[in-house]
Short mmCIF file of C-alpha atoms in Angstrom, two decimals:
data_model
loop_
_atom_site.label_atom_id
_atom_site.label_comp_id
_atom_site.label_asym_id
_atom_site.label_seq_id
_atom_site.Cartn_x
_atom_site.Cartn_y
_atom_site.Cartn_z
CA MET A 1 12.82 -85.72 123.81
CA LYS A 2 12.21 -84.20 120.28
CA VAL A 3 8.91 -83.38 119.63
CA ALA A 4 7.27 -83.17 115.96
CA LEU A 5 3.78 -81.44 114.98
CA VAL A 6 1.65 -82.41 112.50
CA TYR A 7 -0.84 -80.34 110.77
CA ASP A 8 -3.57 -81.21 107.67
CA ARG A 9 -2.46 -78.48 105.89
CA LEU A 10 -1.22 -74.96 105.69
CA ASN A 11 -3.36 -72.79 103.31
CA LYS A 12 -5.80 -70.85 105.62
CA TRP A 13 -6.67 -69.52 108.64
CA GLY A 14 -9.25 -69.82 111.56
CA GLY A 15 -9.97 -71.11 114.90
CA ALA A 16 -7.82 -74.56 114.19
CA GLU A 17 -4.90 -72.38 113.37
CA ARG A 18 -5.25 -70.55 116.56
CA VAL A 19 -4.89 -74.00 118.05
CA MET A 20 -2.05 -74.88 115.92
CA LEU A 21 -0.37 -72.08 117.36
CA ALA A 22 -1.01 -72.70 120.99
CA LEU A 23 0.85 -76.23 120.36
CA HIS A 24 3.81 -74.13 118.69
CA LYS A 25 3.81 -71.77 122.03
CA LEU A 26 4.04 -75.51 124.18
CA PHE A 27 6.52 -76.79 121.95
CA PRO A 28 8.74 -74.04 120.12
CA LEU A 29 11.18 -75.88 118.96
CA ALA A 30 9.13 -78.91 117.40
CA PRO A 31 9.23 -78.84 113.12
CA LEU A 32 5.88 -79.08 111.67
CA TYR A 33 4.94 -81.19 109.18
CA SER A 34 1.76 -80.78 106.43
CA SER A 35 1.06 -81.95 103.71
CA VAL A 36 1.11 -78.05 101.21
CA TYR A 37 2.10 -75.17 102.63
CA ASP A 38 0.97 -71.41 100.91
CA LYS A 39 2.85 -68.70 102.31
CA LYS A 40 0.11 -66.12 100.77
CA LYS A 41 -2.75 -67.75 102.73
CA ALA A 42 -1.30 -68.84 105.74
CA PRO A 43 1.42 -65.84 106.82
CA TRP A 44 0.53 -67.22 110.25
CA ALA A 45 2.82 -70.33 109.63
CA LEU A 46 5.85 -67.93 108.91
CA ARG A 47 7.00 -68.13 112.73
CA PHE A 48 7.48 -72.34 112.54
CA ASN A 49 10.53 -71.00 110.15
CA SER A 50 11.85 -68.31 112.44
CA GLY A 51 13.99 -70.53 114.95
CA GLN A 52 14.70 -74.05 115.00
CA ALA A 53 11.33 -74.75 114.60
CA LYS A 54 10.89 -75.64 110.60
CA ILE A 55 7.79 -76.19 107.98
CA LYS A 56 8.64 -79.59 106.17
CA THR A 57 6.01 -80.58 103.55
CA SER A 58 4.99 -83.74 101.18
CA PHE A 59 5.41 -84.79 98.08
CA LEU A 60 2.32 -82.58 97.05
CA GLN A 61 3.98 -79.45 97.63
CA ASN A 62 5.55 -80.06 94.17
CA PHE A 63 2.43 -80.98 92.12
CA PRO A 64 0.76 -78.40 89.82
CA PHE A 65 -1.69 -76.44 91.73
CA ALA A 66 -1.07 -78.14 94.73
CA MET A 67 -2.89 -75.16 96.66
CA ARG A 68 -5.97 -76.96 95.30
CA HIS A 69 -5.82 -79.25 97.88
CA GLU A 70 -9.38 -81.03 97.11
CA LEU A 71 -7.61 -81.81 94.01
CA TYR A 72 -5.34 -83.94 95.59
CA ALA A 73 -7.45 -85.87 98.08
CA GLY A 74 -7.30 -88.96 97.13
CA LEU A 75 -3.66 -88.75 97.80
CA MET A 76 -3.57 -87.14 101.38
CA PRO A 77 -3.13 -90.50 102.91
CA LEU A 78 0.12 -91.24 100.60
CA ALA A 79 1.45 -87.84 101.42
CA PHE A 80 0.98 -88.38 105.39
CA GLU A 81 2.27 -91.57 105.40
CA SER A 82 5.45 -90.83 103.26
CA PHE A 83 7.04 -88.66 106.46
CA ASN A 84 9.49 -90.41 108.95
CA PHE A 85 9.27 -89.74 112.71
CA ASP A 86 11.63 -92.13 113.37
CA GLU A 87 14.38 -89.53 115.29
CA PHE A 88 11.34 -88.30 117.61
CA ASP A 89 10.37 -89.35 120.40
CA LEU A 90 6.95 -87.79 120.44
CA VAL A 91 4.37 -87.01 117.42
CA ILE A 92 1.41 -84.80 118.16
CA SER A 93 -0.78 -84.62 114.68
CA ILE A 94 -3.59 -81.67 115.07
CA THR A 95 -6.12 -82.84 112.63
CA SER A 96 -9.75 -82.77 111.30
CA GLU A 97 -8.29 -84.89 107.83
CA ALA A 98 -5.39 -87.13 107.31
CA ALA A 99 -2.51 -86.18 109.80
CA LYS A 100 -3.73 -88.75 111.92
CA GLY A 101 -2.92 -91.28 109.46
CA ILE A 102 1.04 -90.90 109.94
CA ILE A 103 3.15 -93.89 110.53
CA THR A 104 5.40 -94.18 113.68
CA LYS A 105 7.32 -97.21 115.17
CA PRO A 106 6.83 -98.53 118.32
CA GLN A 107 9.19 -96.25 120.22
CA THR A 108 7.65 -93.05 118.93
CA LYS A 109 4.71 -92.07 120.42
CA HIS A 110 1.82 -90.50 118.75
CA ILE A 111 -1.12 -87.79 120.35
CA CYS A 112 -3.71 -87.21 118.44
CA TYR A 113 -5.47 -83.66 119.23
CA CYS A 114 -8.30 -84.06 116.96
CA LEU A 115 -10.38 -81.03 115.88
CA THR A 116 -13.10 -83.88 114.81
CA PRO A 117 -13.53 -86.65 112.63
CA THR A 118 -12.87 -85.80 108.76
CA ARG A 119 -16.22 -83.93 108.53
CA TYR A 120 -16.55 -84.49 104.52
CA LEU A 121 -16.41 -87.88 105.32
CA TRP A 122 -18.85 -88.52 107.86
CA SER A 123 -21.02 -85.76 110.31
CA GLY A 124 -20.88 -83.35 107.55
CA TYR A 125 -21.18 -85.83 104.26
CA LYS A 126 -24.42 -84.88 103.48
CA ASP A 127 -24.23 -80.98 103.54
CA TYR A 128 -20.54 -81.75 101.74
CA PHE A 129 -22.04 -84.05 98.86
CA ASN A 130 -25.89 -82.81 98.52
CA ASN A 131 -25.63 -82.84 95.11
CA PRO A 132 -26.60 -85.98 93.72
CA VAL A 133 -24.34 -86.29 90.56
CA LEU A 134 -21.26 -84.82 92.52
CA ARG A 135 -22.12 -88.00 95.45
CA PHE A 136 -22.20 -90.55 92.44
CA LEU A 137 -19.14 -89.30 90.77
CA SER A 138 -17.29 -88.83 93.77
CA PHE A 139 -18.24 -92.39 95.13
CA PRO A 140 -15.10 -94.38 94.96
CA VAL A 141 -12.78 -91.87 95.91
CA VAL A 142 -14.94 -91.30 99.27
CA TRP A 143 -15.09 -95.09 99.80
CA TYR A 144 -11.73 -95.48 99.85
CA LEU A 145 -10.93 -92.36 101.90
CA LYS A 146 -13.39 -93.50 104.42
CA PHE A 147 -11.92 -96.91 104.70
CA TRP A 148 -8.55 -95.14 104.64
CA ASP A 149 -9.65 -93.11 107.68
CA LYS A 150 -10.92 -95.76 109.96
CA ILE A 151 -7.59 -97.51 109.27
CA ALA A 152 -5.65 -94.62 109.81
CA ALA A 153 -7.76 -94.06 112.96
CA GLN A 154 -6.58 -96.50 114.85
CA ARG A 155 -2.81 -95.64 114.57
CA PRO A 156 -2.43 -92.97 116.87
CA ASP A 157 -1.38 -94.28 120.81
CA ALA A 158 -3.87 -91.67 122.91
CA TYR A 159 -6.65 -89.28 121.20
CA ILE A 160 -7.31 -85.82 122.70
CA ALA A 161 -10.61 -83.99 121.72
CA ILE A 162 -11.18 -80.34 121.66
CA SER A 163 -14.52 -81.05 123.14
CA LYS A 164 -17.14 -83.27 124.59
CA GLU A 165 -18.99 -83.22 121.10
CA VAL A 166 -16.02 -84.27 119.20
CA GLN A 167 -15.01 -86.66 121.97
CA MET A 168 -18.73 -88.39 121.09
CA ARG A 169 -17.66 -88.29 117.24
CA ILE A 170 -14.61 -89.82 118.11
CA LYS A 171 -16.44 -92.88 119.81
CA LYS A 172 -18.82 -93.00 117.00
CA TYR A 173 -16.79 -92.84 113.86
CA TYR A 174 -13.64 -94.22 115.28
CA GLY A 175 -14.46 -96.40 118.20
CA ARG A 176 -11.40 -94.87 120.14
CA GLU A 177 -11.32 -93.65 123.64
CA SER A 178 -10.36 -89.86 124.19
CA THR A 179 -9.98 -87.31 126.76
CA VAL A 180 -11.07 -83.51 126.45
CA VAL A 181 -8.53 -80.92 126.58
CA TYR A 182 -10.26 -77.55 125.65
CA PRO A 183 -8.07 -75.26 123.26
CA PRO A 184 -7.06 -71.68 124.86
CA ILE A 185 -7.97 -68.33 124.24
CA GLU A 186 -5.22 -66.05 124.56
CA ILE A 187 -6.65 -63.55 126.77
CA SER A 188 -3.61 -61.22 127.42
CA ASN A 189 -2.96 -60.98 123.65
CA LEU A 190 -6.63 -60.05 122.91
CA LYS A 191 -6.57 -57.65 126.25
CA SER A 192 -3.34 -56.00 125.61
CA GLN A 193 -5.09 -55.01 121.71
CA ILE A 194 -7.68 -53.38 123.92
CA SER A 195 -5.84 -50.45 125.07
CA ASN A 196 -3.48 -49.99 122.02
CA LYS A 197 -6.57 -49.64 119.65
CA SER A 198 -5.50 -47.67 116.50
CA GLN A 199 -7.08 -44.34 116.23
CA ASN A 200 -6.64 -44.53 111.96
CA ALA A 201 -9.58 -44.31 109.92
CA LYS A 202 -9.13 -47.74 108.40
CA TYR A 203 -10.04 -49.08 111.75
CA LYS A 204 -12.98 -46.50 112.39
CA ILE A 205 -16.85 -48.10 112.74
CA GLN A 206 -19.98 -46.59 112.74
CA ASN A 207 -21.25 -45.65 116.15
CA ILE A 208 -24.36 -47.80 115.75
CA PRO A 209 -25.07 -51.16 117.45
CA TYR A 210 -24.44 -53.78 115.39
CA PHE A 211 -24.36 -58.22 115.66
CA LEU A 212 -21.33 -59.62 114.30
CA ILE A 213 -19.79 -62.76 112.81
CA VAL A 214 -16.10 -64.44 112.88
CA SER A 215 -15.99 -67.23 110.91
CA ARG A 216 -14.98 -68.92 107.82
CA LEU A 217 -17.35 -68.60 104.69
CA VAL A 218 -17.82 -72.44 104.24
CA PRO A 219 -21.52 -74.01 103.83
CA TYR A 220 -21.63 -75.70 107.44
CA LYS A 221 -21.00 -72.48 109.03
CA LYS A 222 -24.55 -71.97 108.13
CA ILE A 223 -23.78 -68.25 107.18
CA ASP A 224 -26.71 -67.97 104.69
CA LEU A 225 -29.27 -68.78 107.27
CA ALA A 226 -27.63 -65.58 109.53
CA ILE A 227 -27.89 -63.37 106.47
CA ARG A 228 -31.71 -64.37 105.55
CA THR A 229 -32.72 -63.66 109.14
CA PHE A 230 -30.69 -60.23 109.58
CA ASN A 231 -32.20 -59.57 105.82
CA LYS A 232 -35.62 -60.07 107.51
CA LEU A 233 -34.84 -57.94 110.44
CA LYS A 234 -33.21 -55.25 108.88
CA LEU A 235 -30.64 -55.15 111.68
CA PRO A 236 -27.17 -54.60 111.17
CA LEU A 237 -24.85 -57.39 110.93
CA LYS A 238 -20.97 -57.06 110.00
CA ILE A 239 -19.45 -60.54 108.58
CA ILE A 240 -15.75 -61.31 109.13
CA GLY A 241 -13.84 -64.06 107.12
CA THR A 242 -13.48 -65.50 103.84
CA GLY A 243 -14.15 -69.01 102.36
CA SER A 244 -15.65 -70.68 99.48
CA GLN A 245 -19.03 -68.83 100.03
CA MET A 246 -17.85 -65.20 100.05
CA GLN A 247 -19.63 -64.34 96.58
CA GLU A 248 -22.71 -66.09 97.04
CA LEU A 249 -22.88 -65.18 100.79
CA LYS A 250 -22.14 -61.27 99.42
CA SER A 251 -24.95 -61.40 96.42
CA MET A 252 -27.74 -62.51 98.90
CA ALA A 253 -26.90 -59.60 101.55
CA GLU A 254 -29.03 -56.62 101.85
CA PRO A 255 -27.60 -53.24 102.73
CA THR A 256 -27.51 -53.69 106.58
CA ILE A 257 -24.94 -56.20 106.07
CA GLU A 258 -21.48 -55.98 105.48
CA LEU A 259 -19.07 -59.01 104.70
CA LEU A 260 -15.76 -57.60 105.88
CA GLY A 261 -12.83 -60.08 104.57
CA ASN A 262 -9.91 -61.13 106.60
CA LEU A 263 -9.01 -58.74 108.91
CA THR A 264 -5.99 -58.40 111.31
CA ASP A 265 -6.39 -59.04 114.98
CA LYS A 266 -6.14 -55.16 115.98
CA GLU A 267 -9.04 -54.25 113.51
CA LEU A 268 -11.02 -57.65 114.96
CA VAL A 269 -10.59 -56.49 118.59
CA ARG A 270 -12.62 -53.41 117.60
CA TYR A 271 -15.27 -54.89 115.84
CA TYR A 272 -15.21 -57.33 118.88
CA SER A 273 -15.34 -54.59 121.54
CA GLU A 274 -17.89 -52.28 119.92
CA CYS A 275 -20.53 -55.24 118.71
CA CYS A 276 -23.55 -55.88 120.70
CA ALA A 277 -23.50 -59.72 120.60
CA LEU A 278 -21.78 -62.54 118.36
CA VAL A 279 -24.00 -64.58 116.16
CA PHE A 280 -23.09 -68.33 116.08
CA PRO A 281 -25.65 -69.99 113.66
CA GLY A 282 -23.60 -73.39 112.92
CA PRO A 283 -23.08 -76.55 115.07
CA GLU A 284 -19.32 -75.99 115.74
CA ASP A 285 -16.74 -78.82 117.11
CA PHE A 286 -15.81 -76.05 120.00
CA GLY A 287 -16.01 -72.63 118.76
CA LEU A 288 -13.02 -70.61 119.53
CA THR A 289 -15.02 -67.14 118.43
CA ILE A 290 -17.45 -67.42 121.13
CA LEU A 291 -14.75 -67.20 123.81
CA GLU A 292 -12.89 -64.49 121.97
CA ALA A 293 -16.27 -62.23 122.12
CA GLN A 294 -16.71 -63.03 125.89
CA VAL A 295 -13.10 -61.90 126.51
CA PHE A 296 -14.84 -58.65 125.92
CA GLY A 297 -17.79 -58.78 127.72
CA LYS A 298 -20.01 -59.76 125.06
CA PRO A 299 -22.80 -62.38 124.98
CA VAL A 300 -23.64 -64.96 122.19
CA ILE A 301 -26.55 -65.82 120.25
CA ALA A 302 -25.62 -69.43 119.28
CA PHE A 303 -27.34 -72.67 117.62
CA ARG A 304 -27.76 -75.22 120.39
CA GLY A 305 -25.53 -77.78 119.53
CA GLY A 306 -21.83 -78.63 119.06
CA GLY A 307 -19.31 -77.25 121.12
CA ALA A 308 -21.00 -73.61 121.85
CA LEU A 309 -22.81 -75.97 124.54
CA GLU A 310 -19.95 -76.17 126.67
CA THR A 311 -18.58 -72.60 126.27
CA ILE A 312 -21.70 -70.29 126.81
CA ILE A 313 -23.96 -70.22 130.43
CA GLU A 314 -27.40 -69.74 128.86
CA LYS A 315 -29.18 -66.65 129.96
CA LYS A 316 -25.73 -65.49 131.95
CA THR A 317 -23.60 -65.69 128.70
CA GLY A 318 -25.62 -65.91 126.06
CA VAL A 319 -28.76 -67.49 124.32
CA PHE A 320 -29.69 -70.37 121.87
CA PHE A 321 -31.97 -70.71 119.50
CA GLU A 322 -33.44 -74.40 119.01
CA GLU A 323 -33.77 -75.10 115.26
CA GLN A 324 -31.52 -73.73 112.10
CA THR A 325 -34.43 -72.11 110.65
CA ILE A 326 -35.02 -67.98 109.81
CA GLU A 327 -38.15 -68.19 112.37
CA SER A 328 -35.94 -69.90 115.30
CA LEU A 329 -33.36 -67.81 115.32
CA THR A 330 -35.45 -64.68 114.34
CA LYS A 331 -37.61 -65.40 117.60
CA THR A 332 -34.33 -65.93 119.60
CA ILE A 333 -32.69 -62.36 118.32
CA LYS A 334 -36.37 -60.72 119.29
CA GLN A 335 -35.86 -62.55 123.12
CA PHE A 336 -31.93 -61.51 122.98
CA ASN A 337 -32.86 -57.70 122.52
CA LYS A 338 -35.13 -57.65 125.28
CA MET A 339 -32.43 -59.19 128.17
CA LYS A 340 -29.48 -57.49 130.01
CA PHE A 341 -26.02 -59.46 130.40
CA ASP A 342 -23.35 -58.70 132.47
CA PRO A 343 -20.05 -58.03 130.38
CA ARG A 344 -18.29 -59.52 133.71
CA ASP A 345 -20.10 -62.67 133.79
CA CYS A 346 -19.02 -63.19 129.61
CA ILE A 347 -15.05 -62.03 130.92
CA GLU A 348 -15.20 -64.64 133.92
CA GLN A 349 -16.32 -67.53 131.50
CA ALA A 350 -13.82 -66.37 129.00
CA ASN A 351 -10.90 -66.93 131.51
CA LYS A 352 -11.78 -70.15 132.23
CA PHE A 353 -10.17 -71.48 129.02
CA ASN A 354 -6.74 -69.36 129.78
CA PHE A 355 -3.81 -70.74 127.77
CA LYS A 356 -2.34 -71.71 131.80
CA VAL A 357 -5.06 -74.30 131.99
CA PHE A 358 -4.94 -75.60 128.57
CA GLU A 359 -0.63 -76.00 129.03
CA GLU A 360 -1.43 -77.74 132.54
CA ARG A 361 -4.32 -80.03 131.12
CA PHE A 362 -2.18 -80.73 127.71
CA MET A 363 1.14 -81.98 130.00
CA GLN A 364 -0.81 -84.05 132.11
CA GLU A 365 -2.21 -86.35 128.84
CA ILE A 366 1.67 -86.44 127.67
CA LEU A 367 2.67 -87.27 131.18
CA ARG A 368 -0.12 -89.96 131.31
CA LEU A 369 0.84 -91.16 127.98
CA MET A 370 5.02 -91.14 128.67
CA PRO A 371 5.36 -91.42 132.43
CA ARG A 372 9.26 -91.16 131.63
CA ALA A 373 8.77 -87.11 130.78
CA ALA A 374 7.75 -86.94 134.34
CA GLY A 375 10.55 -84.11 134.76
CA ILE A 376 9.01 -81.53 132.31
CA ALA A 377 8.22 -78.57 133.97
CA PHE A 378 5.46 -75.91 132.88
CA GLY A 379 6.37 -72.85 132.30
CA ASP A 380 8.73 -71.13 130.29
CA ALA A 381 11.40 -73.89 130.46
CA ARG A 382 8.93 -76.46 129.34
CA GLN A 383 10.53 -76.91 125.76
CA ASP A 384 14.18 -77.05 127.51
CA ASP A 385 13.19 -79.89 129.97
CA ILE A 386 11.90 -81.82 127.67
CA ASN A 387 14.81 -81.73 125.55
CA LYS A 388 16.92 -83.04 128.26
CA LEU A 389 14.91 -85.83 128.98
#
């Protein structure tokens, strides 16, 4: 049985890309289709070109400034509709935007592993278009994309949501039912990094307790809220990640706050292992970094909303703040500083989201949609077994 993977765009690194790699681990021979591919910004995708799997891009790849994908938002529907999947038995789209809109023939099954319904069209519309002038000028394109998105959302044969939060949004905005399969946390990979931490000065961190944020720096993540709060509290905060708000956030940060940009996994492990807690200020679809922190026995301070409600055990592996205000976050941080957490509880919680659990649940959904794939075996032989069908 031939399998293909489809992803919105290959030009960034974050939790969604870790989900993409988990699917690649399940289907190492599957080619990856995407609208555009930026090798500099997405070096992680090179592994798709290292074996039989290949990256295949749309016609947008040849357009001027193609890596500025937002310039071609109105062409994204056509880009994904232009792909031909006739040779495949199963196509899995991993998407928060347009990849679900691929067109397949009836004999080709399409599973959408939905990261979220398109945020800037639905749940995050007001955040993305808070400028009245921008909202007015973009109205024709946004109207068209909303219209297309509703139609495209009916094309997959089945939906899998990454969390109950996303499951509710799929029902609300698309009117589609879905099952939930949580993305995995690669615990063994992270733990192997712990015992091999480099002692190079590059990784050296001041021996001062600090709070940590690991996130893309974009508006809906609410990193600005965390910076304003920690400016007020004069507490040390280290922020790992890049994004459109990098310069704006740097200008806000006072001396106790460091913005470190993107780091390697080896560097990231060191920061996780030496922080006192992860701060998670925005409502997230799932939040893999919450689980990454718990792998290292670290509790999480998170906004009470989104996927965090499914990954944190309140007062055992973390605490919640109620409102996205400086006052609410300040109050919770002060409460947190008086509490004690057992690292073993955090590690135990993270272990519930390991790759084996993800593999079994995801393959169950494939079997439900495609009963003839009942010969698929879990484990190292899974792709070979699929190909024999």
